[in-house]
Structures are given as C-alpha cells and as structure tokens.
mmCIF file of C-alpha atoms in Angstrom:
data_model
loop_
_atom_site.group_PDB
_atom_site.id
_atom_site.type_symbol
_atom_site.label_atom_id
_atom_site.label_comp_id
_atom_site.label_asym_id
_atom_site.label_seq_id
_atom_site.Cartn_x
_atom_site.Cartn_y
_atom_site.Cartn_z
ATOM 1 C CA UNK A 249 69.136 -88.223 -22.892
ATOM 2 C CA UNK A 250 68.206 -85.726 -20.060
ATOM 3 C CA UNK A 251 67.681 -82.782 -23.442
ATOM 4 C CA UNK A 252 65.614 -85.433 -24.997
ATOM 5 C CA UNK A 253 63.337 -86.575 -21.718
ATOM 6 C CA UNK A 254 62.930 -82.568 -21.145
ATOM 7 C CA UNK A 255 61.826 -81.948 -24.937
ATOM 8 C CA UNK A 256 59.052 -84.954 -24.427
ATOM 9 C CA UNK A 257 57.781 -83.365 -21.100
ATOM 10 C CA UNK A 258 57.463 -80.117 -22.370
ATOM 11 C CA UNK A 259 55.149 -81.529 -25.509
ATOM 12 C CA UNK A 260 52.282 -81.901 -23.446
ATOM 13 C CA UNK A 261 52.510 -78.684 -22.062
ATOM 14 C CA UNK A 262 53.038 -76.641 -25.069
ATOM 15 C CA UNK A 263 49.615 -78.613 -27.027
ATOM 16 C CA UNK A 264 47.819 -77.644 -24.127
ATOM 17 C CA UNK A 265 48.732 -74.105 -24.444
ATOM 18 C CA UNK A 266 47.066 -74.706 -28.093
ATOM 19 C CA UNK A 267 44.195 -76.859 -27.665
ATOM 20 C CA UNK A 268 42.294 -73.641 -25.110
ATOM 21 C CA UNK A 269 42.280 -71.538 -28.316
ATOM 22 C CA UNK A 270 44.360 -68.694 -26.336
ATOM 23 C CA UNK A 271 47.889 -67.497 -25.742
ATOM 24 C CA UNK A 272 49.199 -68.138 -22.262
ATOM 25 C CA UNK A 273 49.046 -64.850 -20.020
ATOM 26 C CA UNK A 274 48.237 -63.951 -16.790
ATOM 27 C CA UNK A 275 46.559 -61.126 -18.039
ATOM 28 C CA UNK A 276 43.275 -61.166 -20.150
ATOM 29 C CA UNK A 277 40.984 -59.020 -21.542
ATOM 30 C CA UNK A 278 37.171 -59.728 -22.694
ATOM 31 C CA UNK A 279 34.270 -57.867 -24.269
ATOM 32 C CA UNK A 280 31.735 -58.114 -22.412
ATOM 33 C CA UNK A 281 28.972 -56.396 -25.311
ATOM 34 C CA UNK A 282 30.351 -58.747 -28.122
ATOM 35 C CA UNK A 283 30.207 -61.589 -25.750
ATOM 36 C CA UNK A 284 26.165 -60.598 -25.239
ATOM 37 C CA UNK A 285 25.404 -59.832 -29.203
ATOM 38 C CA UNK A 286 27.542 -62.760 -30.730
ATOM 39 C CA UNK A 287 26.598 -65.536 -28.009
ATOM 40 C CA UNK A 288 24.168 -68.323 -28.628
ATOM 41 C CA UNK A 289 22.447 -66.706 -25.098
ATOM 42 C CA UNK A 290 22.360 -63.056 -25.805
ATOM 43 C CA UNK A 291 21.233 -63.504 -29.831
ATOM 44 C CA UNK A 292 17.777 -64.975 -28.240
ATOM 45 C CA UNK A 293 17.500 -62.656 -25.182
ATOM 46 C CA UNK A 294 17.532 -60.015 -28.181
ATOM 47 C CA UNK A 295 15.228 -61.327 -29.812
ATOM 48 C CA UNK A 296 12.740 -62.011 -27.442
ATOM 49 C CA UNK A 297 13.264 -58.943 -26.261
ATOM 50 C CA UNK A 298 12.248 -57.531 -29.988
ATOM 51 C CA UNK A 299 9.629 -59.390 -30.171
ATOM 52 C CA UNK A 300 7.913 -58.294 -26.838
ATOM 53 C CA UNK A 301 8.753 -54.857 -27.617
ATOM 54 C CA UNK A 302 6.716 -55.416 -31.032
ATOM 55 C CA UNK A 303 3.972 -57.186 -29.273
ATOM 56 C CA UNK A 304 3.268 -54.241 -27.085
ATOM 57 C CA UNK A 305 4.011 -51.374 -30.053
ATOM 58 C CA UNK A 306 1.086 -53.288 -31.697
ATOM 59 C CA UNK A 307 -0.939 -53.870 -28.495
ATOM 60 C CA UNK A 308 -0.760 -50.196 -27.435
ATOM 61 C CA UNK A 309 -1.925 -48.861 -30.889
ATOM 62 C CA UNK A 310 -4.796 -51.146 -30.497
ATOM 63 C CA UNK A 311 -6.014 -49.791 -26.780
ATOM 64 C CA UNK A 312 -5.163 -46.192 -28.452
ATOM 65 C CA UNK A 313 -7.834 -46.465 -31.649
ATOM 66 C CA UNK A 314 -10.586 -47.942 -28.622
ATOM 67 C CA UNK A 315 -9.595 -45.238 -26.267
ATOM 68 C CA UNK A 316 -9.723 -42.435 -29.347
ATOM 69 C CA UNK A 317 -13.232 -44.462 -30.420
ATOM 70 C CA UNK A 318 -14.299 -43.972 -26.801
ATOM 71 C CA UNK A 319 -13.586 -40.282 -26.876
ATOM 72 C CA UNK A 320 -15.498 -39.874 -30.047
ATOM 73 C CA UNK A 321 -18.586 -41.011 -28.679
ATOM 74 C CA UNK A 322 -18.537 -39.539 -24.881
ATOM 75 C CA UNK A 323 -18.173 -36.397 -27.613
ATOM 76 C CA UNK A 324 -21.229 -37.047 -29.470
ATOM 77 C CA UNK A 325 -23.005 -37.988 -26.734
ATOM 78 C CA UNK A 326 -22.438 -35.033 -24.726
ATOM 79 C CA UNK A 327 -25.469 -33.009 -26.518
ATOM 80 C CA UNK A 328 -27.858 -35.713 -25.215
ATOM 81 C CA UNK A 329 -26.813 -35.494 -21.379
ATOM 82 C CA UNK A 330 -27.113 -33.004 -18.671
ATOM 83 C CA UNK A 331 -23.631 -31.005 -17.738
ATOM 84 C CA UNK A 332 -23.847 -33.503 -14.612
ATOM 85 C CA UNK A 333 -24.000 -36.866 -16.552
ATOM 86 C CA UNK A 334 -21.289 -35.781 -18.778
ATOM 87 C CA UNK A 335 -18.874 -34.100 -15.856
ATOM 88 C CA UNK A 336 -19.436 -37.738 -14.623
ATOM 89 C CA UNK A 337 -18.501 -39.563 -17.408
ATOM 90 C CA UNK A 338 -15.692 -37.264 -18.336
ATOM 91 C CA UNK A 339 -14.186 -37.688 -15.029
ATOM 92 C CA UNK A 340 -14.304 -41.558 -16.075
ATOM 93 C CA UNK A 341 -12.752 -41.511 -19.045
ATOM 94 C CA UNK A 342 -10.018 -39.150 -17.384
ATOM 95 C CA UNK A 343 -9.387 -41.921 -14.991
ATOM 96 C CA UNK A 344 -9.766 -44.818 -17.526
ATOM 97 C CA UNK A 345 -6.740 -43.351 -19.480
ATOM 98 C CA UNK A 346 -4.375 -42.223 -16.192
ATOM 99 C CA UNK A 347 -4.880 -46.136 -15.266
ATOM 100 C CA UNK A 348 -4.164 -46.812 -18.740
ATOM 101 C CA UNK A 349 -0.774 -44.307 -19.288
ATOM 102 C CA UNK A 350 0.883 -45.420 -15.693
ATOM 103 C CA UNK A 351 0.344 -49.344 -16.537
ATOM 104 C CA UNK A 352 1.489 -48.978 -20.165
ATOM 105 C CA UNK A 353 4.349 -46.589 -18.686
ATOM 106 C CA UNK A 354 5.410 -50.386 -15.939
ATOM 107 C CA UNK A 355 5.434 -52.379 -19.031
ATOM 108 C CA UNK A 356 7.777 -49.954 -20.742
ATOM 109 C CA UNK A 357 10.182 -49.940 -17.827
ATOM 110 C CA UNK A 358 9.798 -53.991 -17.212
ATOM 111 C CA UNK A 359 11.008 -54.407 -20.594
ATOM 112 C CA UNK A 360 13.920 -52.053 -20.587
ATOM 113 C CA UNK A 361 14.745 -53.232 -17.278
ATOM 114 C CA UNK A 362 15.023 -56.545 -18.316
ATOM 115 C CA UNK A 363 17.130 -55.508 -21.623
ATOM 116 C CA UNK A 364 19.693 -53.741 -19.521
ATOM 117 C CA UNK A 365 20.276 -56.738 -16.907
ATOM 118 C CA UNK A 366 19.788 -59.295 -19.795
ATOM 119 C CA UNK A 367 24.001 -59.056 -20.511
ATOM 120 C CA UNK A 368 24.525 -58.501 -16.375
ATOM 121 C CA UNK A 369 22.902 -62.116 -16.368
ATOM 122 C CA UNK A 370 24.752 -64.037 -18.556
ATOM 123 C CA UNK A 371 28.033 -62.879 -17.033
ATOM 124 C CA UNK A 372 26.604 -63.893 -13.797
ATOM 125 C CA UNK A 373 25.628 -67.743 -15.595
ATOM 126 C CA UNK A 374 29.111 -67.832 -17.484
ATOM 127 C CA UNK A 375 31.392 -67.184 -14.353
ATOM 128 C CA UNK A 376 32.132 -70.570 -13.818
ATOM 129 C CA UNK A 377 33.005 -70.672 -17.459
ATOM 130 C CA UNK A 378 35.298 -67.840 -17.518
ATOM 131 C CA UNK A 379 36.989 -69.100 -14.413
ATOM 132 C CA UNK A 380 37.501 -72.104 -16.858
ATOM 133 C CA UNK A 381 38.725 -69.954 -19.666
ATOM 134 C CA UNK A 382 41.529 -68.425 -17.195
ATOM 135 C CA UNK A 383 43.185 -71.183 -15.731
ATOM 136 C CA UNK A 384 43.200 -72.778 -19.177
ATOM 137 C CA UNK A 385 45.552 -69.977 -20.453
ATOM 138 C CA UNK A 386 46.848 -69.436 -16.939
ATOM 139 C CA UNK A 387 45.244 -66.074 -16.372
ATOM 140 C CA UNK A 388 44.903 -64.548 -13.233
ATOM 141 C CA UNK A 389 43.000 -61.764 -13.703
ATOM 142 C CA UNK A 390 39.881 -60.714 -16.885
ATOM 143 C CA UNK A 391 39.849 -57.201 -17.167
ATOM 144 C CA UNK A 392 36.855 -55.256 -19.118
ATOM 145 C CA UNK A 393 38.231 -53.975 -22.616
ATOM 146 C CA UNK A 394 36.194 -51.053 -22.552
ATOM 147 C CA UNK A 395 38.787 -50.286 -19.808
ATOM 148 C CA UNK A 396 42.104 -51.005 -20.883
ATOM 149 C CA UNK A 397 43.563 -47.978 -23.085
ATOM 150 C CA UNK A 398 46.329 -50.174 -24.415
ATOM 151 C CA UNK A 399 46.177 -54.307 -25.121
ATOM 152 C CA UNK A 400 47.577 -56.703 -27.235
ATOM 153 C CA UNK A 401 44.793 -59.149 -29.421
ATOM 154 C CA UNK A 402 46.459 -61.963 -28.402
ATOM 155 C CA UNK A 403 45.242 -61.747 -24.898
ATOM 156 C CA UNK A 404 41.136 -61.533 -25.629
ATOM 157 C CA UNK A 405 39.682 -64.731 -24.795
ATOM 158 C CA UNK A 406 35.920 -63.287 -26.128
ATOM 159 C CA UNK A 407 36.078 -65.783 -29.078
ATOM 160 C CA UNK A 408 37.150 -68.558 -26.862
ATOM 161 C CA UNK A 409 34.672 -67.367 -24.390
ATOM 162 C CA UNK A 410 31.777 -67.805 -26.741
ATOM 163 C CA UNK A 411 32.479 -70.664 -28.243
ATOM 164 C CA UNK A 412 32.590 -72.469 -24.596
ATOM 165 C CA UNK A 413 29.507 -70.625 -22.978
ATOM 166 C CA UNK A 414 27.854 -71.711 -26.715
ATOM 167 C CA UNK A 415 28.855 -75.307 -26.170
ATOM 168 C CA UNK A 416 27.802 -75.741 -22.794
ATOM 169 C CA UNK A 417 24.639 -74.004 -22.292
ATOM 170 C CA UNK A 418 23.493 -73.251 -25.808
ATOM 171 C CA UNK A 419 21.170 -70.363 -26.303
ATOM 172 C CA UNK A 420 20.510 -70.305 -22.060
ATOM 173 C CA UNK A 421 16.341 -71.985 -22.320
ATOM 174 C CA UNK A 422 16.110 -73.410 -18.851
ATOM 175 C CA UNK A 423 19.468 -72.150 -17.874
ATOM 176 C CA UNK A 424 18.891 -68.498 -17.167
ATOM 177 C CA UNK A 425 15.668 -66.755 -16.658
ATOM 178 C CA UNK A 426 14.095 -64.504 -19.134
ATOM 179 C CA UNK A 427 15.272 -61.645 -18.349
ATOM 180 C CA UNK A 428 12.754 -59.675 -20.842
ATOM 181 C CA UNK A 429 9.928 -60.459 -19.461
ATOM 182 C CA UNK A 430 7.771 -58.345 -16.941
ATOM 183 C CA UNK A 431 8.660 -58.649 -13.475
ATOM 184 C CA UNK A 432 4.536 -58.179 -12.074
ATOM 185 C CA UNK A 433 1.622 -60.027 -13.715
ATOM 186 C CA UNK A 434 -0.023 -58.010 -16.522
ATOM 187 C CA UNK A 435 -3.556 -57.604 -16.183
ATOM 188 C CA UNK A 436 -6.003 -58.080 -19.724
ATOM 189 C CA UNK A 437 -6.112 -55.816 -22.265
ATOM 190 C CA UNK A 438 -3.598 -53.521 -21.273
ATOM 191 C CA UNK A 439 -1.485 -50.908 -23.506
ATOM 192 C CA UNK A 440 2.445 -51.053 -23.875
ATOM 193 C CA UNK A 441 5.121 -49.166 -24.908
ATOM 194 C CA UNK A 442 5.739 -45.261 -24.781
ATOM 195 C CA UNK A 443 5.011 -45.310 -28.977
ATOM 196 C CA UNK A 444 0.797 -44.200 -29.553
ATOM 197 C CA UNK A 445 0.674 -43.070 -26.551
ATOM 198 C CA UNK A 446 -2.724 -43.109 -24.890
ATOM 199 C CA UNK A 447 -4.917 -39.765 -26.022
ATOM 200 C CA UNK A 448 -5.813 -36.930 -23.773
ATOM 201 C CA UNK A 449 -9.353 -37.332 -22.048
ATOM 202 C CA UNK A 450 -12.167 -35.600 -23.258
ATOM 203 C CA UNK A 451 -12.547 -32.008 -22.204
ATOM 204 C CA UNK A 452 -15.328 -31.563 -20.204
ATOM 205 C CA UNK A 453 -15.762 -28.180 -20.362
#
C-alpha cells in the first residue's frame, strides 16, 4: 500500500513536468535572436521597423529631386545675377543641404538605434516570463546559446518561451514602447535615410 500511495503522489509531479512543454533541468539554454524573429512581439517591431525605413528611403528621394531641382535653377540663374547675389545664394543652398545631410543622417541613427535595442526590450518585458519558464522546469539558471559550445536540445525552452510571451502579451501594442521610432520630434519635410543622399551644393565659383 505504501508502493501504491508513492506511485499516486508522484503522478502529479511527473504531468507537471509535461504540461510546461520542457524537460526538467536546472540548466537551460535560450535563443535570444529566434526568440526576437519568431515572437508575436519582435515579427511587428520588424516590420514597423521596415516600414519606417521605406517611408524615409522614399521621403529622402523626394527632398533629393527638390534639392537637385533647386540646384538647377540657382545654375541657370547665375548668368542673370551679380558674383555677389549668387556667392549669397550659393552660400544658402550650401547651408540648406548641411541642415538637410546632418538631420537626414539623426533619422538614420534613430532608426537603427531603435532596431538594435528593439530585441534588448523584449527581453527586458519577458523577464517575468522567463522567470516563469524556469521554475516551471526547475531551472536555475538561462544561459545565452550563442554561448554554450556544447548543449543538449532538450534543455532550450525558446519554443516554450514564445509560445508563453505570445500568449500573454501578444504582438507587445501597449505593452512595450516602439522601439523604432525616433527618439526627438522630426521637423516637416525632412529627408531620411543614408540611400539618395542629399546632392553637393552648387559651386559657386
């Protein structure tokens, strides 16, 4: 009867160990990069992220063909004006596009900013999650994959970790900040990315 009373306690124990997805082990291992591209989270950081990197590819070719358009004419009008007038106006333009090539240059550095701390914050949001995860399968320590030379699959809790950070915060809206967007206000009309960059000034010799 005591086999039999042991057998039934360790029942509950054992479908525990089964119902977390994961082997029991005190040591676990995680991938951090498939947990950003396969998670509900990361898949529309990235794409936001694509799309505001689009957004400003197309905005910057835009303020290129004006500032090009620009150039053209401060060229044709240069027969019409003293060497004075156009020094002057040259000297304008000049400054127009510097202005133009150090904001589009922030935006470019916003954006990748945000791309590279994008994963940094979702690890930060899942924590409680993963602390979840390891007393579940009664770890006691997550290492990074990309640091262990030698592990067995049965101790990567990445699935298990994406299927609970998808269940209990979705794709992260309202949960985590966008972490793609700009950190300072953009003023109007501005260029973007490092693609079409902005053309040289006029020369004013």
């Amino acid at each position: 009867m005591s086999v039999c009373a042991a057998l039934m306690q360790a029942v509950p124990n054992a479908a525990q160990g089964q119902d977390v997805g994961a082997v029991q082990s005190e040591i676990l291992v995680l991938d951090p990069d498939r947990l950003f591209a396969d998670s509900l989270v990361g898949q529309r950081l990235t794409s936001q992220y694509q799309a505001e990197r689009d957004a400003l590819i197309a905005n910057n070719r835009e303020i290129e063909a004006e500032l090009r358009a620009e150039e053209q004419a401060l060229t044709d009008a240069r027969k019409t004006m003293t060497a004075a007038e156009f020094r002057a106006e040259a000297d304008a333009f000049d400054a127009k596009v510097r202005s133009i090539r150090a904001e589009n240059d922030r935006k470019a550095r916003d954006l990748e900013r945000g791309r590279e701390i994008a994963p940094l914050s979702l690890m930060r949001v899942a924590e409680p999650i993963l602390v979840q995860v390891m007393r579940d399968t009664g770890g006691k320590i997550i290492l990074d994959n990309r640091q262990v030379l030698l592990r067995a699959d049965v101790i990567d809790i990445t699935d298990l970790a994406i299927a609970r950070i998808d269940a209990q915060i979705g794709d992260g809206s309202g949960v985590m900040p966008d972490s793609t967007a700009p950190e300072t206000p953009e003023p109007e009309a501005e260029p973007s990315t490092g693609e079409g960059a902005a053309p040289p000034a006029a020369d004013a010799e």
